[in-house]
Amino acid sequence: MTARANLLDFTLPRLTEWFAEQGEKAFRAKQVFHWIHQRGVGDFDAMTDLAKSLREKLRERAEVRAPAILSEQRSADGTVKWLFDVGIGNGIETVFIPEDDRGTLCVSSQVGCALDCKFCSTGRQGFNRDLAVGEIIGQVWMANRRLEELGAARLPAEDTQAEAEYRRPVSNVVMMGMGEPLNNFGPVVDAMSIMLDDHGYGLSRRRVTLSTSGVVPQIRRLKDALPVALAVSLHAPNDAIRSRIMPVNDAYPIAALLDACRDYLEVAPRDFITFEYVMLKGVNDAPDHARELARLLEAVPAKVNLIPFNPFPDSGFEGADMERVRRFQKILIDAGYVATVRKTRGDDIDAACGQLAGQVVNRMKPKAVRFHSPQPRS
Ligand code: SAH
Ligand code: SF4
């Protein structure tokens, strides 16, 4: 017997195709897509407007399978962190950050990461595997269901096309959990297209942000495939420093990266790129670095998000002093930039940047290792 299809793996066009293969009409696929993504229903028997025979057929041939929740932690400030099971020895993390006017979900794209940024615990611990579409969108699907159980507010998403009745607690998604989303290109694009689909979650392109360490050819591919809001992990004002802390810079140096960013803005849903900059003591936090960064970013409409470093064991780095961070921020602001310092949320449950802890079996290194992953917030 062939395995049952996981309908969470399918975009609406793919689901429609699959329905055709089963001898079913396209509008039935749409109905089922609504049940799954707009109403959060995974049980075919609860899909009451489908004929009994179709429900039976679906039960036999398909399933709605999201990764199971291994643990859930809730912070006093409303932040919720889940550890999801993605196979023996592997966990991925997803964080929900509620704010007055939005609910942001930070979603993972890979189990571990191969890019080896020196300040990142996910990078430190290596790469295991890419997540499937159903494991990526499954984080959104599960989070919405769980948050509704917990009674989270359905926040107004004024620019969504989805009907108000089906608004869900997650109004924004940031692809800033574990992994480099552009290195798992196809599944990430499919999952994001389900987020954007009016028959799915109905999020506008402005409400979905992809964060990348700067994989230049893939930024160009994303521009053509699905130009959502873009955040770029820059972290340095010049190639010398960047190459020291981000090996990916050797393949795609800053000039090439900024070129790709400029081109991306032709189709981006926002008129700036968000540059993330983690403040590392004695590495990239000097006033001269701020001035150099201000000059560098003249080339691209930019917003800068300064991120306090979240330490992990044996990282070899320390976070910059707050006074230094403020000084850095002021230099950027005086140069005419919008520069923010990322707030730390969910402190009491270790859900802040670089503090997400999980377990990954690293395929690049021989043994199971404990790790902390980077994290959200834009
Ligand atoms: N791989 C993608 C997205 C995930 S990382 C990327 O690199 O952009 C999300 C953000 O957290 C990135 O900006 C990353 O550089 C940052 N980050 C990684 N480790 C961190 C740490 N220890 N402290 C603070 N931010 C960190
Ligand atoms: Fe991978 Fe991003 Fe961490 Fe770099 S910062 S190792 S790209 S997850």
mmCIF file of C-alpha atoms in Angstrom, residues 96-367:
data_model
loop_
_atom_site.group_PDB
_atom_site.id
_atom_site.type_symbol
_atom_site.label_atom_id
_atom_site.label_comp_id
_atom_site.label_asym_id
_atom_site.label_seq_id
_atom_site.Cartn_x
_atom_site.Cartn_y
_atom_site.Cartn_z
ATOM 1 C CA PHE A 96 4.741 33.224 18.895
ATOM 2 C CA ILE A 97 5.172 36.852 19.881
ATOM 3 C CA PRO A 98 1.948 38.753 20.558
ATOM 4 C CA GLU A 99 1.866 42.523 20.236
ATOM 5 C CA ASP A 100 -0.984 45.037 20.411
ATOM 6 C CA ASP A 101 -1.624 45.094 16.696
ATOM 7 C CA ARG A 102 -0.257 41.758 15.511
ATOM 8 C CA GLY A 103 0.699 38.221 16.391
ATOM 9 C CA THR A 104 4.033 37.203 14.907
ATOM 10 C CA LEU A 105 5.129 33.601 14.451
ATOM 11 C CA CYS A 106 8.823 32.819 14.031
ATOM 12 C CA VAL A 107 9.090 29.738 11.844
ATOM 13 C CA SER A 108 11.971 27.286 11.251
ATOM 14 C CA SER A 109 12.955 26.077 7.785
ATOM 15 C CA GLN A 110 15.654 23.461 8.421
ATOM 16 C CA VAL A 111 16.809 21.120 11.168
ATOM 17 C CA GLY A 112 20.113 22.811 11.981
ATOM 18 C CA CYS A 113 22.009 24.920 9.441
ATOM 19 C CA ALA A 114 25.078 24.353 7.267
ATOM 20 C CA LEU A 115 26.227 27.971 6.993
ATOM 21 C CA ASP A 116 28.282 28.007 10.163
ATOM 22 C CA CYS A 117 27.963 31.638 11.228
ATOM 23 C CA LYS A 118 30.310 31.871 14.196
ATOM 24 C CA PHE A 119 27.927 33.695 16.573
ATOM 25 C CA CYS A 120 24.991 31.334 15.921
ATOM 26 C CA SER A 121 24.391 28.196 17.925
ATOM 27 C CA THR A 122 22.367 26.557 15.160
ATOM 28 C CA GLY A 123 25.298 27.102 12.822
ATOM 29 C CA ARG A 124 27.706 25.823 15.407
ATOM 30 C CA GLN A 125 25.856 22.552 15.686
ATOM 31 C CA GLY A 126 25.574 21.778 12.008
ATOM 32 C CA PHE A 127 22.930 20.636 9.565
ATOM 33 C CA ASN A 128 20.655 17.633 9.679
ATOM 34 C CA ARG A 129 17.982 18.033 7.023
ATOM 35 C CA ASP A 130 15.553 20.329 5.227
ATOM 36 C CA LEU A 131 11.969 20.575 6.453
ATOM 37 C CA ALA A 132 9.132 19.478 4.143
ATOM 38 C CA VAL A 133 6.367 21.919 3.160
ATOM 39 C CA GLY A 134 4.009 20.246 5.637
ATOM 40 C CA GLU A 135 6.538 20.652 8.442
ATOM 41 C CA ILE A 136 6.946 24.358 7.688
ATOM 42 C CA ILE A 137 3.278 25.257 7.184
ATOM 43 C CA GLY A 138 2.487 22.723 9.916
ATOM 44 C CA GLN A 139 4.131 25.098 12.417
ATOM 45 C CA VAL A 140 1.652 27.812 11.412
ATOM 46 C CA TRP A 141 -1.259 25.363 11.356
ATOM 47 C CA MET A 142 -0.492 24.006 14.824
ATOM 48 C CA ALA A 143 0.296 27.391 16.348
ATOM 49 C CA ASN A 144 -3.047 28.833 15.207
ATOM 50 C CA ARG A 145 -4.956 25.841 16.557
ATOM 51 C CA ARG A 146 -3.143 25.890 19.883
ATOM 52 C CA LEU A 147 -3.451 29.668 20.265
ATOM 53 C CA GLU A 148 -7.180 29.451 19.583
ATOM 54 C CA GLU A 149 -7.451 26.796 22.300
ATOM 55 C CA LEU A 150 -5.562 29.139 24.610
ATOM 56 C CA GLY A 151 -7.993 31.926 23.723
ATOM 57 C CA ALA A 152 -5.494 34.188 21.938
ATOM 58 C CA ALA A 153 -7.036 37.237 20.308
ATOM 59 C CA ARG A 154 -7.779 37.194 16.605
ATOM 60 C CA LEU A 155 -6.052 40.383 15.696
ATOM 61 C CA PRO A 156 -7.265 42.641 12.940
ATOM 62 C CA ALA A 157 -5.220 42.133 9.814
ATOM 63 C CA GLU A 158 -6.615 45.042 7.877
ATOM 64 C CA ASP A 159 -4.891 44.244 4.624
ATOM 65 C CA THR A 160 -5.709 40.573 4.503
ATOM 66 C CA GLN A 161 -8.056 39.290 1.855
ATOM 67 C CA ALA A 162 -9.276 36.389 3.941
ATOM 68 C CA GLU A 163 -12.755 36.728 5.333
ATOM 69 C CA ALA A 164 -12.879 38.229 8.819
ATOM 70 C CA GLU A 165 -14.590 35.130 10.138
ATOM 71 C CA TYR A 166 -11.501 33.071 9.438
ATOM 72 C CA ARG A 167 -8.933 35.428 10.911
ATOM 73 C CA ARG A 168 -6.448 33.527 12.970
ATOM 74 C CA PRO A 169 -4.130 34.515 15.853
ATOM 75 C CA VAL A 170 -1.032 34.453 13.616
ATOM 76 C CA SER A 171 -1.167 37.669 11.558
ATOM 77 C CA ASN A 172 2.546 37.864 10.649
ATOM 78 C CA VAL A 173 5.223 35.283 9.915
ATOM 79 C CA VAL A 174 8.991 35.711 10.069
ATOM 80 C CA MET A 175 11.169 32.971 8.585
ATOM 81 C CA MET A 176 13.775 33.536 11.309
ATOM 82 C CA GLY A 177 13.792 30.316 13.273
ATOM 83 C CA MET A 178 16.305 27.566 12.694
ATOM 84 C CA GLY A 179 17.931 27.208 9.328
ATOM 85 C CA GLU A 180 18.697 29.230 6.211
ATOM 86 C CA PRO A 181 15.325 29.453 4.437
ATOM 87 C CA LEU A 182 16.851 30.147 1.015
ATOM 88 C CA ASN A 183 18.824 26.897 1.216
ATOM 89 C CA ASN A 184 15.511 25.021 1.382
ATOM 90 C CA PHE A 185 14.096 27.046 -1.458
ATOM 91 C CA GLY A 186 11.232 25.016 -2.978
ATOM 92 C CA PRO A 187 9.529 23.926 0.248
ATOM 93 C CA VAL A 188 9.934 27.394 1.812
ATOM 94 C CA VAL A 189 8.394 29.097 -1.235
ATOM 95 C CA ASP A 190 5.511 26.597 -1.304
ATOM 96 C CA ALA A 191 4.853 27.045 2.418
ATOM 97 C CA MET A 192 4.928 30.842 2.073
ATOM 98 C CA SER A 193 2.565 30.676 -0.883
ATOM 99 C CA ILE A 194 0.056 28.833 1.345
ATOM 100 C CA MET A 195 0.487 31.636 3.913
ATOM 101 C CA LEU A 196 -0.293 34.214 1.207
ATOM 102 C CA ASP A 197 -3.080 32.314 -0.557
ATOM 103 C CA ASP A 198 -6.486 33.969 -0.039
ATOM 104 C CA HIS A 199 -7.884 30.473 0.300
ATOM 105 C CA GLY A 200 -5.182 29.685 2.884
ATOM 106 C CA TYR A 201 -4.058 32.170 5.529
ATOM 107 C CA GLY A 202 -4.576 35.290 3.397
ATOM 108 C CA LEU A 203 -1.489 37.106 4.721
ATOM 109 C CA SER A 204 -0.210 39.951 2.583
ATOM 110 C CA ARG A 205 3.391 39.866 1.301
ATOM 111 C CA ARG A 206 4.252 42.607 3.809
ATOM 112 C CA ARG A 207 3.261 40.338 6.672
ATOM 113 C CA VAL A 208 5.619 37.533 5.688
ATOM 114 C CA THR A 209 9.326 38.258 6.151
ATOM 115 C CA LEU A 210 12.149 35.991 5.059
ATOM 116 C CA SER A 211 15.505 36.421 6.773
ATOM 117 C CA THR A 212 18.625 35.304 4.939
ATOM 118 C CA SER A 213 22.328 35.298 5.653
ATOM 119 C CA GLY A 214 22.814 36.451 2.058
ATOM 120 C CA VAL A 215 22.708 33.580 -0.408
ATOM 121 C CA VAL A 216 22.804 35.899 -3.410
ATOM 122 C CA PRO A 217 21.577 33.660 -6.281
ATOM 123 C CA GLN A 218 18.664 32.525 -4.149
ATOM 124 C CA ILE A 219 17.700 36.120 -3.326
ATOM 125 C CA ARG A 220 17.450 36.639 -7.072
ATOM 126 C CA ARG A 221 15.339 33.492 -7.418
ATOM 127 C CA LEU A 222 13.040 34.626 -4.624
ATOM 128 C CA LYS A 223 12.531 37.922 -6.425
ATOM 129 C CA ASP A 224 10.996 36.024 -9.341
ATOM 130 C CA ALA A 225 9.227 33.343 -7.343
ATOM 131 C CA LEU A 226 7.596 35.082 -4.372
ATOM 132 C CA PRO A 227 8.941 38.484 -3.278
ATOM 133 C CA VAL A 228 7.929 38.720 0.365
ATOM 134 C CA ALA A 229 9.484 41.244 2.764
ATOM 135 C CA LEU A 230 13.234 40.653 3.027
ATOM 136 C CA ALA A 231 15.556 40.838 6.018
ATOM 137 C CA VAL A 232 19.280 40.360 5.495
ATOM 138 C CA SER A 233 21.697 39.287 8.216
ATOM 139 C CA LEU A 234 24.547 41.700 7.524
ATOM 140 C CA HIS A 235 26.270 41.866 10.918
ATOM 141 C CA ALA A 236 29.372 43.708 9.669
ATOM 142 C CA PRO A 237 30.275 46.959 7.909
ATOM 143 C CA ASN A 238 32.971 45.429 5.668
ATOM 144 C CA ASP A 239 34.054 42.143 4.077
ATOM 145 C CA ALA A 240 36.981 41.571 6.426
ATOM 146 C CA ILE A 241 34.808 41.441 9.538
ATOM 147 C CA ARG A 242 31.903 39.728 7.803
ATOM 148 C CA SER A 243 34.044 36.907 6.423
ATOM 149 C CA ARG A 244 35.451 36.302 9.885
ATOM 150 C CA ILE A 245 32.030 35.704 11.422
ATOM 151 C CA MET A 246 30.028 34.535 8.372
ATOM 152 C CA PRO A 247 31.777 32.092 5.991
ATOM 153 C CA VAL A 248 28.970 32.646 3.451
ATOM 154 C CA ASN A 249 30.562 36.045 2.808
ATOM 155 C CA ASP A 250 33.492 34.396 1.004
ATOM 156 C CA ALA A 251 31.099 33.109 -1.644
ATOM 157 C CA TYR A 252 28.872 36.206 -1.749
ATOM 158 C CA PRO A 253 30.677 39.329 -0.568
ATOM 159 C CA ILE A 254 28.891 42.486 0.543
ATOM 160 C CA ALA A 255 28.933 44.300 -2.814
ATOM 161 C CA ALA A 256 27.198 41.377 -4.551
ATOM 162 C CA LEU A 257 24.747 41.091 -1.668
ATOM 163 C CA LEU A 258 23.798 44.776 -1.781
ATOM 164 C CA ASP A 259 23.379 44.558 -5.561
ATOM 165 C CA ALA A 260 20.908 41.714 -5.138
ATOM 166 C CA CYS A 261 19.091 43.697 -2.420
ATOM 167 C CA ARG A 262 18.759 46.725 -4.675
ATOM 168 C CA ASP A 263 17.308 44.602 -7.457
ATOM 169 C CA TYR A 264 14.976 42.863 -5.033
ATOM 170 C CA LEU A 265 13.440 46.199 -4.079
ATOM 171 C CA GLU A 266 12.019 46.539 -7.599
ATOM 172 C CA VAL A 267 9.350 44.021 -6.614
ATOM 173 C CA ALA A 268 9.472 43.902 -2.804
ATOM 174 C CA PRO A 269 6.306 44.661 -0.810
ATOM 175 C CA ARG A 270 8.192 47.271 1.209
ATOM 176 C CA ASP A 271 10.452 50.017 -0.063
ATOM 177 C CA PHE A 272 13.399 49.104 2.130
ATOM 178 C CA ILE A 273 15.430 46.068 3.138
ATOM 179 C CA THR A 274 15.786 45.314 6.841
ATOM 180 C CA PHE A 275 19.425 44.695 7.736
ATOM 181 C CA GLU A 276 20.008 42.715 10.902
ATOM 182 C CA TYR A 277 23.159 43.457 12.849
ATOM 183 C CA VAL A 278 24.040 41.449 15.929
ATOM 184 C CA MET A 279 26.135 43.559 18.309
ATOM 185 C CA LEU A 280 29.301 41.642 19.256
ATOM 186 C CA LYS A 281 31.633 43.159 21.800
ATOM 187 C CA GLY A 282 34.988 44.158 20.337
ATOM 188 C CA VAL A 283 34.087 42.716 16.915
ATOM 189 C CA ASN A 284 31.634 45.024 15.139
ATOM 190 C CA ASP A 285 30.343 47.436 17.786
ATOM 191 C CA ALA A 286 32.687 50.460 17.529
ATOM 192 C CA PRO A 287 31.475 53.941 16.556
ATOM 193 C CA ASP A 288 33.721 53.709 13.472
ATOM 194 C CA HIS A 289 31.872 50.558 12.440
ATOM 195 C CA ALA A 290 28.589 52.452 12.706
ATOM 196 C CA ARG A 291 29.937 55.216 10.472
ATOM 197 C CA GLU A 292 31.262 52.680 7.979
ATOM 198 C CA LEU A 293 27.881 50.925 7.979
ATOM 199 C CA ALA A 294 26.080 54.227 7.391
ATOM 200 C CA ARG A 295 28.268 54.883 4.335
ATOM 201 C CA LEU A 296 27.870 51.333 3.063
ATOM 202 C CA LEU A 297 24.081 51.401 3.217
ATOM 203 C CA GLU A 298 23.831 54.581 1.187
ATOM 204 C CA ALA A 299 23.663 52.142 -1.714
ATOM 205 C CA VAL A 300 20.328 50.586 -0.679
ATOM 206 C CA PRO A 301 17.152 51.918 1.006
ATOM 207 C CA ALA A 302 17.640 50.330 4.394
ATOM 208 C CA LYS A 303 16.322 49.932 7.885
ATOM 209 C CA VAL A 304 18.728 48.604 10.496
ATOM 210 C CA ASN A 305 17.730 46.273 13.296
ATOM 211 C CA LEU A 306 20.424 46.025 15.974
ATOM 212 C CA ILE A 307 20.208 42.704 17.778
ATOM 213 C CA PRO A 308 21.608 42.135 21.252
ATOM 214 C CA PHE A 309 23.769 39.008 21.119
ATOM 215 C CA ASN A 310 22.327 36.039 22.938
ATOM 216 C CA PRO A 311 25.154 34.047 24.400
ATOM 217 C CA PHE A 312 25.457 30.267 24.332
ATOM 218 C CA PRO A 313 28.086 28.004 25.899
ATOM 219 C CA ASP A 314 31.581 28.339 24.384
ATOM 220 C CA SER A 315 30.418 30.800 21.744
ATOM 221 C CA GLY A 316 33.636 32.774 22.089
ATOM 222 C CA PHE A 317 31.624 36.019 21.807
ATOM 223 C CA GLU A 318 30.189 38.507 24.212
ATOM 224 C CA GLY A 319 27.333 40.883 23.646
ATOM 225 C CA ALA A 320 28.162 44.566 23.241
ATOM 226 C CA ASP A 321 27.422 46.790 26.233
ATOM 227 C CA MET A 322 24.051 48.526 26.027
ATOM 228 C CA GLU A 323 25.698 51.933 26.143
ATOM 229 C CA ARG A 324 27.742 50.965 23.082
ATOM 230 C CA VAL A 325 24.618 49.679 21.302
ATOM 231 C CA ARG A 326 22.846 53.006 21.955
ATOM 232 C CA ARG A 327 25.822 54.959 20.673
ATOM 233 C CA PHE A 328 25.922 52.819 17.523
ATOM 234 C CA GLN A 329 22.187 53.351 17.037
ATOM 235 C CA LYS A 330 22.518 57.113 17.455
ATOM 236 C CA ILE A 331 25.213 57.347 14.785
ATOM 237 C CA LEU A 332 22.928 55.538 12.333
ATOM 238 C CA ILE A 333 19.935 57.695 13.244
ATOM 239 C CA ASP A 334 21.990 60.880 12.891
ATOM 240 C CA ALA A 335 23.022 59.643 9.440
ATOM 241 C CA GLY A 336 19.324 59.473 8.519
ATOM 242 C CA TYR A 337 18.531 55.775 9.015
ATOM 243 C CA VAL A 338 15.687 54.130 10.834
ATOM 244 C CA ALA A 339 17.612 52.044 13.348
ATOM 245 C CA THR A 340 15.932 50.019 16.062
ATOM 246 C CA VAL A 341 17.256 47.851 18.865
ATOM 247 C CA ARG A 342 15.440 44.547 19.005
ATOM 248 C CA LYS A 343 13.474 44.054 22.184
ATOM 249 C CA THR A 344 13.999 40.817 23.993
ATOM 250 C CA ARG A 345 10.775 38.906 24.499
ATOM 251 C CA GLY A 346 10.000 35.744 26.384
ATOM 252 C CA ASP A 347 13.085 36.045 28.610
ATOM 253 C CA ASP A 348 11.608 33.832 31.280
ATOM 254 C CA ILE A 349 11.198 30.924 28.850
ATOM 255 C CA ASP A 350 14.480 31.372 26.951
ATOM 256 C CA ALA A 351 12.662 32.333 23.763
ATOM 257 C CA ALA A 352 14.806 35.357 23.032
ATOM 258 C CA CYS A 353 17.300 35.573 20.169
ATOM 259 C CA GLY A 354 19.840 32.805 20.163
ATOM 260 C CA GLN A 355 18.346 31.170 23.219
ATOM 261 C CA LEU A 356 16.024 28.681 21.589
ATOM 262 C CA ALA A 357 17.246 25.315 22.760
ATOM 263 C CA GLY A 358 16.643 22.098 20.927
ATOM 264 C CA GLN A 359 18.227 18.840 20.053
ATOM 265 C CA VAL A 360 19.601 17.969 16.667
ATOM 266 C CA VAL A 361 21.377 14.967 15.293
ATOM 267 C CA ASN A 362 23.983 16.547 13.105
ATOM 268 C CA ARG A 363 24.587 14.847 9.791
ATOM 269 C CA MET A 364 27.848 16.704 9.313
ATOM 270 C CA LYS A 365 29.276 15.741 12.680
ATOM 271 C CA PRO A 366 29.164 12.318 14.260
ATOM 272 C CA LYS A 367 27.225 12.782 17.475
#
